[in-house]
Amino acid sequence: MLGPLAAIAVALGGKPAVIAIAGLLALIVAVYIGMRHPLWLYYGTVIFVTAFPFGYFPGVHLPIYLVLGCGSVLAFLLYPRAVRRRSPLMTAVLVLILMSALSMIVTFSAPVNIMDFAKWGIATGFMFVLLALPNDQLRGIGKAVVYSCTFSGVMGAIAVAQGTTKWVYAPFSIIGYYAADRFYITGGTHTLPKSGRFDVGEGSETFQRLGGMWADPNAAGIGLVIGIALAAILFTGWQRVTLMSLLSVCIVLTLSRAALSSVLVGVALVFIFHKMRSRDRQLMIATLFVGFAAAMSIPAVRKRLTGSLGENDAGASDRIAAIREFPMRLGDHWIFGRGWSLREFKDGPYAFTENFVSNAPLIAVHRGGLVAGLSFVAVIIIGCVVAAKLIRSDSLPHAFFGGVFMAFSIIALNLDHPVVVIAQMAFMYTFFLTFLQYADEQRKEGALDSPKVAAAPLSKPVAAQQPKLPATTAQ
């Protein structure tokens, strides 16, 4: 029935009609899956967010993850919740969504504002969708995140080894992936007049950075850090060692200072504040020493790290200049921000050239004003408090998770801003917050030493209601 309608719509409306028909078909499929196999939507969302974040339906510019995410939200609304959880962290996230909606309404300028807010809102609110699942299903979702992050990282490592993303992306060209090689320029002397952001000094060298399926190395660093933190608490034995080792290598190959610092500082926090046996402490020191020596033996990594604070590191001075210019750029829009859908949020080269501040809390203020920015800071602070409790817990893997979360919040969020303006990365940060809540519940229930044993839900599952939970309907 839809075939003739689609043909007529295409003939009369062109590309907008194609997008509308594709959206309608995707919605019908999502509704069907949501009714019959709701858990498939959850897995599909996390897999496409982490493994194929920029995948689109063939022929139309419609993100696959967004359709699956909408379907997951629909399933969440239709089915009774297995677990009803409440916590200060969840309350803070809810307030953040409400305050961001308020800022969008006040600064509304075009219908695209609603679309951009909806994408961000679905990504951030996905925390409530996941936390409605029982712990065994939630762990399964988390493992899917780790596997997908590892897949993306390994694909990126293969691209670095080959010197191009051409062969890695080729099998996925049907969903919009194409070769996009990115290189990092370092070293050398600024003998050229600094007339632009892309001047290259004499003697500079270029190194390809791991971007994986995220394409951008800094975004890959964020995803891989979150993946390694989740791997620590969701896996045991050889699986944990293997996955964390692979993810560690991939993090190094991103050459992302924010990602590397988040892991190293996170481990340092665990080393200082976690109560561990002397044997474990010695093993940690040996592992860090070997890992650091191996990383510094790679020329690209060595020059990236040693040049970070040198006179040729334009990034450091540019960040300081951007922060100084921030009040002037914000002008009289402190309360509700300058609005959503601004060019600097969509045009990367423009934001880079104009040197907009690359700081997640400040970008949240720039977009949504103090009402949204302070709410975001509250989420970070509450998350760090929970993470500190995990660091002091009896479980080393959970302490590692807490240490990495705290370091990520202090370092990565102040050095980069994708978790605020890019929906796919907002999803990744939501996964981080979701499993922070999960780990804290395990700590309270005393179930930290055995990831295979489910922590007791905060309330009894609603077993008497129909239809049954996603677990019973998934095939």
mmCIF file with all atom_site columns, N, CA and C in Angstrom, residues 236-300:
data_model
loop_
_atom_site.group_PDB
_atom_site.id
_atom_site.type_symbol
_atom_site.label_atom_id
_atom_site.label_alt_id
_atom_site.label_comp_id
_atom_site.label_asym_id
_atom_site.label_entity_id
_atom_site.label_seq_id
_atom_site.pdbx_PDB_ins_code
_atom_site.Cartn_x
_atom_site.Cartn_y
_atom_site.Cartn_z
_atom_site.occupancy
_atom_site.B_iso_or_equiv
_atom_site.pdbx_formal_charge
_atom_site.auth_seq_id
_atom_site.auth_comp_id
_atom_site.auth_asym_id
_atom_site.auth_atom_id
_atom_site.pdbx_PDB_model_num
ATOM 1   N N  . THR A 1 236 ? 34.549 -10.274 34.157 1.00 0.00 ? 236 THR A N  1
ATOM 2   C CA . THR A 1 236 ? 35.480 -10.860 35.113 1.00 0.00 ? 236 THR A CA 1
ATOM 3   C C  . THR A 1 236 ? 36.510 -11.692 34.365 1.00 0.00 ? 236 THR A C  1
ATOM 4   N N  . GLY A 1 237 ? 37.581 -12.035 35.068 1.00 0.00 ? 237 GLY A N  1
ATOM 5   C CA . GLY A 1 237 ? 38.556 -12.972 34.536 1.00 0.00 ? 237 GLY A CA 1
ATOM 6   C C  . GLY A 1 237 ? 39.215 -12.530 33.251 1.00 0.00 ? 237 GLY A C  1
ATOM 7   N N  . TRP A 1 238 ? 39.442 -13.516 32.363 1.00 0.00 ? 238 TRP A N  1
ATOM 8   C CA . TRP A 1 238 ? 40.182 -13.254 31.131 1.00 0.00 ? 238 TRP A CA 1
ATOM 9   C C  . TRP A 1 238 ? 39.439 -12.298 30.211 1.00 0.00 ? 238 TRP A C  1
ATOM 10  N N  . GLN A 1 239 ? 38.099 -12.288 30.270 1.00 0.00 ? 239 GLN A N  1
ATOM 11  C CA . GLN A 1 239 ? 37.344 -11.366 29.420 1.00 0.00 ? 239 GLN A CA 1
ATOM 12  C C  . GLN A 1 239 ? 37.637 -9.919  29.812 1.00 0.00 ? 239 GLN A C  1
ATOM 13  N N  . ARG A 1 240 ? 37.651 -9.662  31.112 1.00 0.00 ? 240 ARG A N  1
ATOM 14  C CA . ARG A 1 240 ? 37.960 -8.306  31.582 1.00 0.00 ? 240 ARG A CA 1
ATOM 15  C C  . ARG A 1 240 ? 39.365 -7.894  31.160 1.00 0.00 ? 240 ARG A C  1
ATOM 16  N N  . VAL A 1 241 ? 40.337 -8.776  31.369 1.00 0.00 ? 241 VAL A N  1
ATOM 17  C CA . VAL A 1 241 ? 41.725 -8.458  31.028 1.00 0.00 ? 241 VAL A CA 1
ATOM 18  C C  . VAL A 1 241 ? 41.871 -8.196  29.530 1.00 0.00 ? 241 VAL A C  1
ATOM 19  N N  . THR A 1 242 ? 41.267 -9.048  28.720 1.00 0.00 ? 242 THR A N  1
ATOM 20  C CA . THR A 1 242 ? 41.382 -8.909  27.264 1.00 0.00 ? 242 THR A CA 1
ATOM 21  C C  . THR A 1 242 ? 40.750 -7.616  26.768 1.00 0.00 ? 242 THR A C  1
ATOM 22  N N  . LEU A 1 243 ? 39.519 -7.362  27.199 1.00 0.00 ? 243 LEU A N  1
ATOM 23  C CA . LEU A 1 243 ? 38.812 -6.173  26.728 1.00 0.00 ? 243 LEU A CA 1
ATOM 24  C C  . LEU A 1 243 ? 39.500 -4.893  27.196 1.00 0.00 ? 243 LEU A C  1
ATOM 25  N N  . MET A 1 244 ? 39.907 -4.854  28.459 1.00 0.00 ? 244 MET A N  1
ATOM 26  C CA . MET A 1 244 ? 40.549 -3.645  28.971 1.00 0.00 ? 244 MET A CA 1
ATOM 27  C C  . MET A 1 244 ? 41.902 -3.418  28.313 1.00 0.00 ? 244 MET A C  1
ATOM 28  N N  . SER A 1 245 ? 42.611 -4.494  27.983 1.00 0.00 ? 245 SER A N  1
ATOM 29  C CA . SER A 1 245 ? 43.900 -4.348  27.295 1.00 0.00 ? 245 SER A CA 1
ATOM 30  C C  . SER A 1 245 ? 43.702 -3.779  25.894 1.00 0.00 ? 245 SER A C  1
ATOM 31  N N  . LEU A 1 246 ? 42.735 -4.326  25.160 1.00 0.00 ? 246 LEU A N  1
ATOM 32  C CA . LEU A 1 246 ? 42.456 -3.819  23.813 1.00 0.00 ? 246 LEU A CA 1
ATOM 33  C C  . LEU A 1 246 ? 42.039 -2.356  23.854 1.00 0.00 ? 246 LEU A C  1
ATOM 34  N N  . LEU A 1 247 ? 41.154 -2.023  24.783 1.00 0.00 ? 247 LEU A N  1
ATOM 35  C CA . LEU A 1 247 ? 40.676 -0.643  24.878 1.00 0.00 ? 247 LEU A CA 1
ATOM 36  C C  . LEU A 1 247 ? 41.795 0.301   25.292 1.00 0.00 ? 247 LEU A C  1
ATOM 37  N N  . SER A 1 248 ? 42.708 -0.167  26.144 1.00 0.00 ? 248 SER A N  1
ATOM 38  C CA . SER A 1 248 ? 43.834 0.675   26.563 1.00 0.00 ? 248 SER A CA 1
ATOM 39  C C  . SER A 1 248 ? 44.726 1.021   25.378 1.00 0.00 ? 248 SER A C  1
ATOM 40  N N  . VAL A 1 249 ? 45.026 0.027   24.551 1.00 0.00 ? 249 VAL A N  1
ATOM 41  C CA . VAL A 1 249 ? 45.849 0.270   23.361 1.00 0.00 ? 249 VAL A CA 1
ATOM 42  C C  . VAL A 1 249 ? 45.160 1.264   22.430 1.00 0.00 ? 249 VAL A C  1
ATOM 43  N N  . CYS A 1 250 ? 43.864 1.092   22.260 1.00 0.00 ? 250 CYS A N  1
ATOM 44  C CA . CYS A 1 250 ? 43.118 1.993   21.373 1.00 0.00 ? 250 CYS A CA 1
ATOM 45  C C  . CYS A 1 250 ? 43.100 3.421   21.917 1.00 0.00 ? 250 CYS A C  1
ATOM 46  N N  . ILE A 1 251 ? 42.980 3.564   23.234 1.00 0.00 ? 251 ILE A N  1
ATOM 47  C CA . ILE A 1 251 ? 42.998 4.902   23.837 1.00 0.00 ? 251 ILE A CA 1
ATOM 48  C C  . ILE A 1 251 ? 44.330 5.589   23.559 1.00 0.00 ? 251 ILE A C  1
ATOM 49  N N  . VAL A 1 252 ? 45.415 4.848   23.685 1.00 0.00 ? 252 VAL A N  1
ATOM 50  C CA . VAL A 1 252 ? 46.735 5.417   23.400 1.00 0.00 ? 252 VAL A CA 1
ATOM 51  C C  . VAL A 1 252 ? 46.820 5.872   21.946 1.00 0.00 ? 252 VAL A C  1
ATOM 52  N N  . LEU A 1 253 ? 46.278 5.081   21.027 1.00 0.00 ? 253 LEU A N  1
ATOM 53  C CA . LEU A 1 253 ? 46.371 5.409   19.601 1.00 0.00 ? 253 LEU A CA 1
ATOM 54  C C  . LEU A 1 253 ? 45.505 6.601   19.203 1.00 0.00 ? 253 LEU A C  1
ATOM 55  N N  . THR A 1 254 ? 44.537 6.978   20.037 1.00 0.00 ? 254 THR A N  1
ATOM 56  C CA . THR A 1 254 ? 43.770 8.190   19.723 1.00 0.00 ? 254 THR A CA 1
ATOM 57  C C  . THR A 1 254 ? 44.618 9.445   19.885 1.00 0.00 ? 254 THR A C  1
ATOM 58  N N  . LEU A 1 255 ? 45.692 9.347   20.682 1.00 0.00 ? 255 LEU A N  1
ATOM 59  C CA . LEU A 1 255 ? 46.528 10.506  21.017 1.00 0.00 ? 255 LEU A CA 1
ATOM 60  C C  . LEU A 1 255 ? 45.697 11.616  21.655 1.00 0.00 ? 255 LEU A C  1
ATOM 61  N N  . SER A 1 256 ? 44.593 11.235  22.277 1.00 0.00 ? 256 SER A N  1
ATOM 62  C CA . SER A 1 256 ? 43.731 12.217  22.941 1.00 0.00 ? 256 SER A CA 1
ATOM 63  C C  . SER A 1 256 ? 44.253 12.464  24.347 1.00 0.00 ? 256 SER A C  1
ATOM 64  N N  . ARG A 1 257 ? 44.712 13.678  24.592 1.00 0.00 ? 257 ARG A N  1
ATOM 65  C CA . ARG A 1 257 ? 45.238 13.992  25.912 1.00 0.00 ? 257 ARG A CA 1
ATOM 66  C C  . ARG A 1 257 ? 44.163 13.899  26.982 1.00 0.00 ? 257 ARG A C  1
ATOM 67  N N  . ALA A 1 258 ? 42.937 14.270  26.632 1.00 0.00 ? 258 ALA A N  1
ATOM 68  C CA . ALA A 1 258 ? 41.845 14.186  27.600 1.00 0.00 ? 258 ALA A CA 1
ATOM 69  C C  . ALA A 1 258 ? 41.577 12.739  27.986 1.00 0.00 ? 258 ALA A C  1
ATOM 70  N N  . ALA A 1 259 ? 41.572 11.844  26.994 1.00 0.00 ? 259 ALA A N  1
ATOM 71  C CA . ALA A 1 259 ? 41.308 10.434  27.272 1.00 0.00 ? 259 ALA A CA 1
ATOM 72  C C  . ALA A 1 259 ? 42.447 9.802   28.063 1.00 0.00 ? 259 ALA A C  1
ATOM 73  N N  . LEU A 1 260 ? 43.679 10.047  27.633 1.00 0.00 ? 260 LEU A N  1
ATOM 74  C CA . LEU A 1 260 ? 44.827 9.484   28.335 1.00 0.00 ? 260 LEU A CA 1
ATOM 75  C C  . LEU A 1 260 ? 44.893 9.981   29.772 1.00 0.00 ? 260 LEU A C  1
ATOM 76  N N  . SER A 1 261 ? 44.669 11.273  29.957 1.00 0.00 ? 261 SER A N  1
ATOM 77  C CA . SER A 1 261 ? 44.718 11.845  31.303 1.00 0.00 ? 261 SER A CA 1
ATOM 78  C C  . SER A 1 261 ? 43.599 11.306  32.178 1.00 0.00 ? 261 SER A C  1
ATOM 79  N N  . SER A 1 262 ? 42.423 11.092  31.600 1.00 0.00 ? 262 SER A N  1
ATOM 80  C CA . SER A 1 262 ? 41.298 10.578  32.380 1.00 0.00 ? 262 SER A CA 1
ATOM 81  C C  . SER A 1 262 ? 41.615 9.206   32.955 1.00 0.00 ? 262 SER A C  1
ATOM 82  N N  . VAL A 1 263 ? 42.221 8.350   32.143 1.00 0.00 ? 263 VAL A N  1
ATOM 83  C CA . VAL A 1 263 ? 42.557 7.005   32.623 1.00 0.00 ? 263 VAL A CA 1
ATOM 84  C C  . VAL A 1 263 ? 43.697 7.059   33.636 1.00 0.00 ? 263 VAL A C  1
ATOM 85  N N  . LEU A 1 264 ? 44.748 7.806   33.322 1.00 0.00 ? 264 LEU A N  1
ATOM 86  C CA . LEU A 1 264 ? 45.906 7.859   34.213 1.00 0.00 ? 264 LEU A CA 1
ATOM 87  C C  . LEU A 1 264 ? 45.566 8.499   35.554 1.00 0.00 ? 264 LEU A C  1
ATOM 88  N N  . VAL A 1 265 ? 44.848 9.606   35.518 1.00 0.00 ? 265 VAL A N  1
ATOM 89  C CA . VAL A 1 265 ? 44.464 10.265  36.772 1.00 0.00 ? 265 VAL A CA 1
ATOM 90  C C  . VAL A 1 265 ? 43.471 9.401   37.540 1.00 0.00 ? 265 VAL A C  1
ATOM 91  N N  . GLY A 1 266 ? 42.577 8.712   36.821 1.00 0.00 ? 266 GLY A N  1
ATOM 92  C CA . GLY A 1 266 ? 41.644 7.807   37.480 1.00 0.00 ? 266 GLY A CA 1
ATOM 93  C C  . GLY A 1 266 ? 42.373 6.708   38.226 1.00 0.00 ? 266 GLY A C  1
ATOM 94  N N  . VAL A 1 267 ? 43.391 6.132   37.592 1.00 0.00 ? 267 VAL A N  1
ATOM 95  C CA . VAL A 1 267 ? 44.194 5.098   38.251 1.00 0.00 ? 267 VAL A CA 1
ATOM 96  C C  . VAL A 1 267 ? 44.941 5.688   39.446 1.00 0.00 ? 267 VAL A C  1
ATOM 97  N N  . ALA A 1 268 ? 45.438 6.911   39.301 1.00 0.00 ? 268 ALA A N  1
ATOM 98  C CA . ALA A 1 268 ? 46.139 7.557   40.411 1.00 0.00 ? 268 ALA A CA 1
ATOM 99  C C  . ALA A 1 268 ? 45.208 7.767   41.606 1.00 0.00 ? 268 ALA A C  1
ATOM 100 N N  . LEU A 1 269 ? 43.970 8.158   41.351 1.00 0.00 ? 269 LEU A N  1
ATOM 101 C CA . LEU A 1 269 ? 43.004 8.326   42.439 1.00 0.00 ? 269 LEU A CA 1
ATOM 102 C C  . LEU A 1 269 ? 42.755 7.006   43.158 1.00 0.00 ? 269 LEU A C  1
ATOM 103 N N  . VAL A 1 270 ? 42.659 5.934   42.386 1.00 0.00 ? 270 VAL A N  1
ATOM 104 C CA . VAL A 1 270 ? 42.478 4.613   42.994 1.00 0.00 ? 270 VAL A CA 1
ATOM 105 C C  . VAL A 1 270 ? 43.707 4.246   43.820 1.00 0.00 ? 270 VAL A C  1
ATOM 106 N N  . PHE A 1 271 ? 44.872 4.501   43.271 1.00 0.00 ? 271 PHE A N  1
ATOM 107 C CA . PHE A 1 271 ? 46.116 4.172   43.965 1.00 0.00 ? 271 PHE A CA 1
ATOM 108 C C  . PHE A 1 271 ? 46.227 4.909   45.298 1.00 0.00 ? 271 PHE A C  1
ATOM 109 N N  . ILE A 1 272 ? 45.770 6.142   45.332 1.00 0.00 ? 272 ILE A N  1
ATOM 110 C CA . ILE A 1 272 ? 45.910 6.961   46.539 1.00 0.00 ? 272 ILE A CA 1
ATOM 111 C C  . ILE A 1 272 ? 44.823 6.671   47.564 1.00 0.00 ? 272 ILE A C  1
ATOM 112 N N  . PHE A 1 273 ? 43.577 6.537   47.115 1.00 0.00 ? 273 PHE A N  1
ATOM 113 C CA . PHE A 1 273 ? 42.452 6.512   48.053 1.00 0.00 ? 273 PHE A CA 1
ATOM 114 C C  . PHE A 1 273 ? 41.802 5.142   48.255 1.00 0.00 ? 273 PHE A C  1
ATOM 115 N N  . HIS A 1 274 ? 42.060 4.193   47.377 1.00 0.00 ? 274 HIS A N  1
ATOM 116 C CA . HIS A 1 274 ? 41.412 2.886   47.530 1.00 0.00 ? 274 HIS A CA 1
ATOM 117 C C  . HIS A 1 274 ? 42.219 1.997   48.471 1.00 0.00 ? 274 HIS A C  1
ATOM 118 N N  . LYS A 1 275 ? 41.520 1.293   49.323 1.00 0.00 ? 275 LYS A N  1
ATOM 119 C CA . LYS A 1 275 ? 42.166 0.353   50.233 1.00 0.00 ? 275 LYS A CA 1
ATOM 120 C C  . LYS A 1 275 ? 42.395 -0.960  49.492 1.00 0.00 ? 275 LYS A C  1
ATOM 121 N N  . MET A 1 276 ? 43.646 -1.263  49.230 1.00 0.00 ? 276 MET A N  1
ATOM 122 C CA . MET A 1 276 ? 43.961 -2.489  48.495 1.00 0.00 ? 276 MET A CA 1
ATOM 123 C C  . MET A 1 276 ? 45.120 -3.219  49.148 1.00 0.00 ? 276 MET A C  1
ATOM 124 N N  . ARG A 1 277 ? 45.252 -4.482  48.809 1.00 0.00 ? 277 ARG A N  1
ATOM 125 C CA . ARG A 1 277 ? 46.341 -5.280  49.334 1.00 0.00 ? 277 ARG A CA 1
ATOM 126 C C  . ARG A 1 277 ? 47.669 -4.809  48.743 1.00 0.00 ? 277 ARG A C  1
ATOM 127 N N  . SER A 1 278 ? 48.736 -5.040  49.471 1.00 0.00 ? 278 SER A N  1
ATOM 128 C CA . SER A 1 278 ? 50.060 -4.631  49.000 1.00 0.00 ? 278 SER A CA 1
ATOM 129 C C  . SER A 1 278 ? 50.395 -5.285  47.669 1.00 0.00 ? 278 SER A C  1
ATOM 130 N N  . ARG A 1 279 ? 49.960 -6.531  47.509 1.00 0.00 ? 279 ARG A N  1
ATOM 131 C CA . ARG A 1 279 ? 50.225 -7.243  46.254 1.00 0.00 ? 279 ARG A CA 1
ATOM 132 C C  . ARG A 1 279 ? 49.530 -6.559  45.085 1.00 0.00 ? 279 ARG A C  1
ATOM 133 N N  . ASP A 1 280 ? 48.283 -6.145  45.293 1.00 0.00 ? 280 ASP A N  1
ATOM 134 C CA . ASP A 1 280 ? 47.556 -5.451  44.230 1.00 0.00 ? 280 ASP A CA 1
ATOM 135 C C  . ASP A 1 280 ? 48.198 -4.104  43.914 1.00 0.00 ? 280 ASP A C  1
ATOM 136 N N  . ARG A 1 281 ? 48.673 -3.428  44.957 1.00 0.00 ? 281 ARG A N  1
ATOM 137 C CA . ARG A 1 281 ? 49.306 -2.126  44.748 1.00 0.00 ? 281 ARG A CA 1
ATOM 138 C C  . ARG A 1 281 ? 50.596 -2.282  43.942 1.00 0.00 ? 281 ARG A C  1
ATOM 139 N N  . GLN A 1 282 ? 51.377 -3.306  44.260 1.00 0.00 ? 282 GLN A N  1
ATOM 140 C CA . GLN A 1 282 ? 52.613 -3.548  43.519 1.00 0.00 ? 282 GLN A CA 1
ATOM 141 C C  . GLN A 1 282 ? 52.320 -3.918  42.067 1.00 0.00 ? 282 GLN A C  1
ATOM 142 N N  . LEU A 1 283 ? 51.271 -4.724  41.879 1.00 0.00 ? 283 LEU A N  1
ATOM 143 C CA . LEU A 1 283 ? 50.882 -5.108  40.520 1.00 0.00 ? 283 LEU A CA 1
ATOM 144 C C  . LEU A 1 283 ? 50.433 -3.895  39.720 1.00 0.00 ? 283 LEU A C  1
ATOM 145 N N  . MET A 1 284 ? 49.722 -2.968  40.369 1.00 0.00 ? 284 MET A N  1
ATOM 146 C CA . MET A 1 284 ? 49.269 -1.758  39.689 1.00 0.00 ? 284 MET A CA 1
ATOM 147 C C  . MET A 1 284 ? 50.460 -0.897  39.280 1.00 0.00 ? 284 MET A C  1
ATOM 148 N N  . ILE A 1 285 ? 51.439 -0.764  40.167 1.00 0.00 ? 285 ILE A N  1
ATOM 149 C CA . ILE A 1 285 ? 52.622 0.036   39.853 1.00 0.00 ? 285 ILE A CA 1
ATOM 150 C C  . ILE A 1 285 ? 53.374 -0.572  38.670 1.00 0.00 ? 285 ILE A C  1
ATOM 151 N N  . ALA A 1 286 ? 53.523 -1.893  38.691 1.00 0.00 ? 286 ALA A N  1
ATOM 152 C CA . ALA A 1 286 ? 54.237 -2.561  37.600 1.00 0.00 ? 286 ALA A CA 1
ATOM 153 C C  . ALA A 1 286 ? 53.497 -2.406  36.277 1.00 0.00 ? 286 ALA A C  1
ATOM 154 N N  . THR A 1 287 ? 52.177 -2.542  36.323 1.00 0.00 ? 287 THR A N  1
ATOM 155 C CA . THR A 1 287 ? 51.378 -2.402  35.101 1.00 0.00 ? 287 THR A CA 1
ATOM 156 C C  . THR A 1 287 ? 51.484 -0.995  34.540 1.00 0.00 ? 287 THR A C  1
ATOM 157 N N  . LEU A 1 288 ? 51.394 0.007   35.424 1.00 0.00 ? 288 LEU A N  1
ATOM 158 C CA . LEU A 1 288 ? 51.505 1.394   34.980 1.00 0.00 ? 288 LEU A CA 1
ATOM 159 C C  . LEU A 1 288 ? 52.878 1.669   34.370 1.00 0.00 ? 288 LEU A C  1
ATOM 160 N N  . PHE A 1 289 ? 53.917 1.147   35.005 1.00 0.00 ? 289 PHE A N  1
ATOM 161 C CA . PHE A 1 289 ? 55.275 1.379   34.506 1.00 0.00 ? 289 PHE A CA 1
ATOM 162 C C  . PHE A 1 289 ? 55.456 0.773   33.118 1.00 0.00 ? 289 PHE A C  1
ATOM 163 N N  . VAL A 1 290 ? 55.015 -0.475  32.954 1.00 0.00 ? 290 VAL A N  1
ATOM 164 C CA . VAL A 1 290 ? 55.151 -1.145  31.661 1.00 0.00 ? 290 VAL A CA 1
ATOM 165 C C  . VAL A 1 290 ? 54.312 -0.435  30.600 1.00 0.00 ? 290 VAL A C  1
ATOM 166 N N  . GLY A 1 291 ? 53.078 -0.078  30.965 1.00 0.00 ? 291 GLY A N  1
ATOM 167 C CA . GLY A 1 291 ? 52.206 0.603   30.015 1.00 0.00 ? 291 GLY A CA 1
ATOM 168 C C  . GLY A 1 291 ? 52.751 1.954   29.600 1.00 0.00 ? 291 GLY A C  1
ATOM 169 N N  . PHE A 1 292 ? 53.274 2.714   30.575 1.00 0.00 ? 292 PHE A N  1
ATOM 170 C CA . PHE A 1 292 ? 53.823 4.034   30.261 1.00 0.00 ? 292 PHE A CA 1
ATOM 171 C C  . PHE A 1 292 ? 55.060 3.909   29.378 1.00 0.00 ? 292 PHE A C  1
ATOM 172 N N  . ALA A 1 293 ? 55.925 2.940   29.689 1.00 0.00 ? 293 ALA A N  1
ATOM 173 C CA . ALA A 1 293 ? 57.131 2.750   28.884 1.00 0.00 ? 293 ALA A CA 1
ATOM 174 C C  . ALA A 1 293 ? 56.773 2.346   27.456 1.00 0.00 ? 293 ALA A C  1
ATOM 175 N N  . ALA A 1 294 ? 55.777 1.471   27.324 1.00 0.00 ? 294 ALA A N  1
ATOM 176 C CA . ALA A 1 294 ? 55.362 1.041   25.987 1.00 0.00 ? 294 ALA A CA 1
ATOM 177 C C  . ALA A 1 294 ? 54.771 2.200   25.202 1.00 0.00 ? 294 ALA A C  1
ATOM 178 N N  . ALA A 1 295 ? 53.957 3.025   25.875 1.00 0.00 ? 295 ALA A N  1
ATOM 179 C CA . ALA A 1 295 ? 53.339 4.158   25.192 1.00 0.00 ? 295 ALA A CA 1
ATOM 180 C C  . ALA A 1 295 ? 54.390 5.175   24.751 1.00 0.00 ? 295 ALA A C  1
ATOM 181 N N  . MET A 1 296 ? 55.344 5.463   25.627 1.00 0.00 ? 296 MET A N  1
ATOM 182 C CA . MET A 1 296 ? 56.358 6.459   25.298 1.00 0.00 ? 296 MET A CA 1
ATOM 183 C C  . MET A 1 296 ? 57.341 5.958   24.243 1.00 0.00 ? 296 MET A C  1
ATOM 184 N N  . SER A 1 297 ? 57.353 4.664   23.994 1.00 0.00 ? 297 SER A N  1
ATOM 185 C CA . SER A 1 297 ? 58.223 4.137   22.943 1.00 0.00 ? 297 SER A CA 1
ATOM 186 C C  . SER A 1 297 ? 57.659 4.399   21.551 1.00 0.00 ? 297 SER A C  1
ATOM 187 N N  . ILE A 1 298 ? 56.399 4.803   21.484 1.00 0.00 ? 298 ILE A N  1
ATOM 188 C CA . ILE A 1 298 ? 55.766 5.134   20.205 1.00 0.00 ? 298 ILE A CA 1
ATOM 189 C C  . ILE A 1 298 ? 56.035 6.608   19.909 1.00 0.00 ? 298 ILE A C  1
ATOM 190 N N  . PRO A 1 299 ? 56.709 6.946   18.816 1.00 0.00 ? 299 PRO A N  1
ATOM 191 C CA . PRO A 1 299 ? 57.076 8.349   18.545 1.00 0.00 ? 299 PRO A CA 1
ATOM 192 C C  . PRO A 1 299 ? 55.893 9.310   18.574 1.00 0.00 ? 299 PRO A C  1
ATOM 193 N N  . ALA A 1 300 ? 54.778 8.911   17.977 1.00 0.00 ? 300 ALA A N  1
ATOM 194 C CA . ALA A 1 300 ? 53.622 9.809   17.923 1.00 0.00 ? 300 ALA A CA 1
ATOM 195 C C  . ALA A 1 300 ? 53.113 10.127  19.317 1.00 0.00 ? 300 ALA A C  1
#
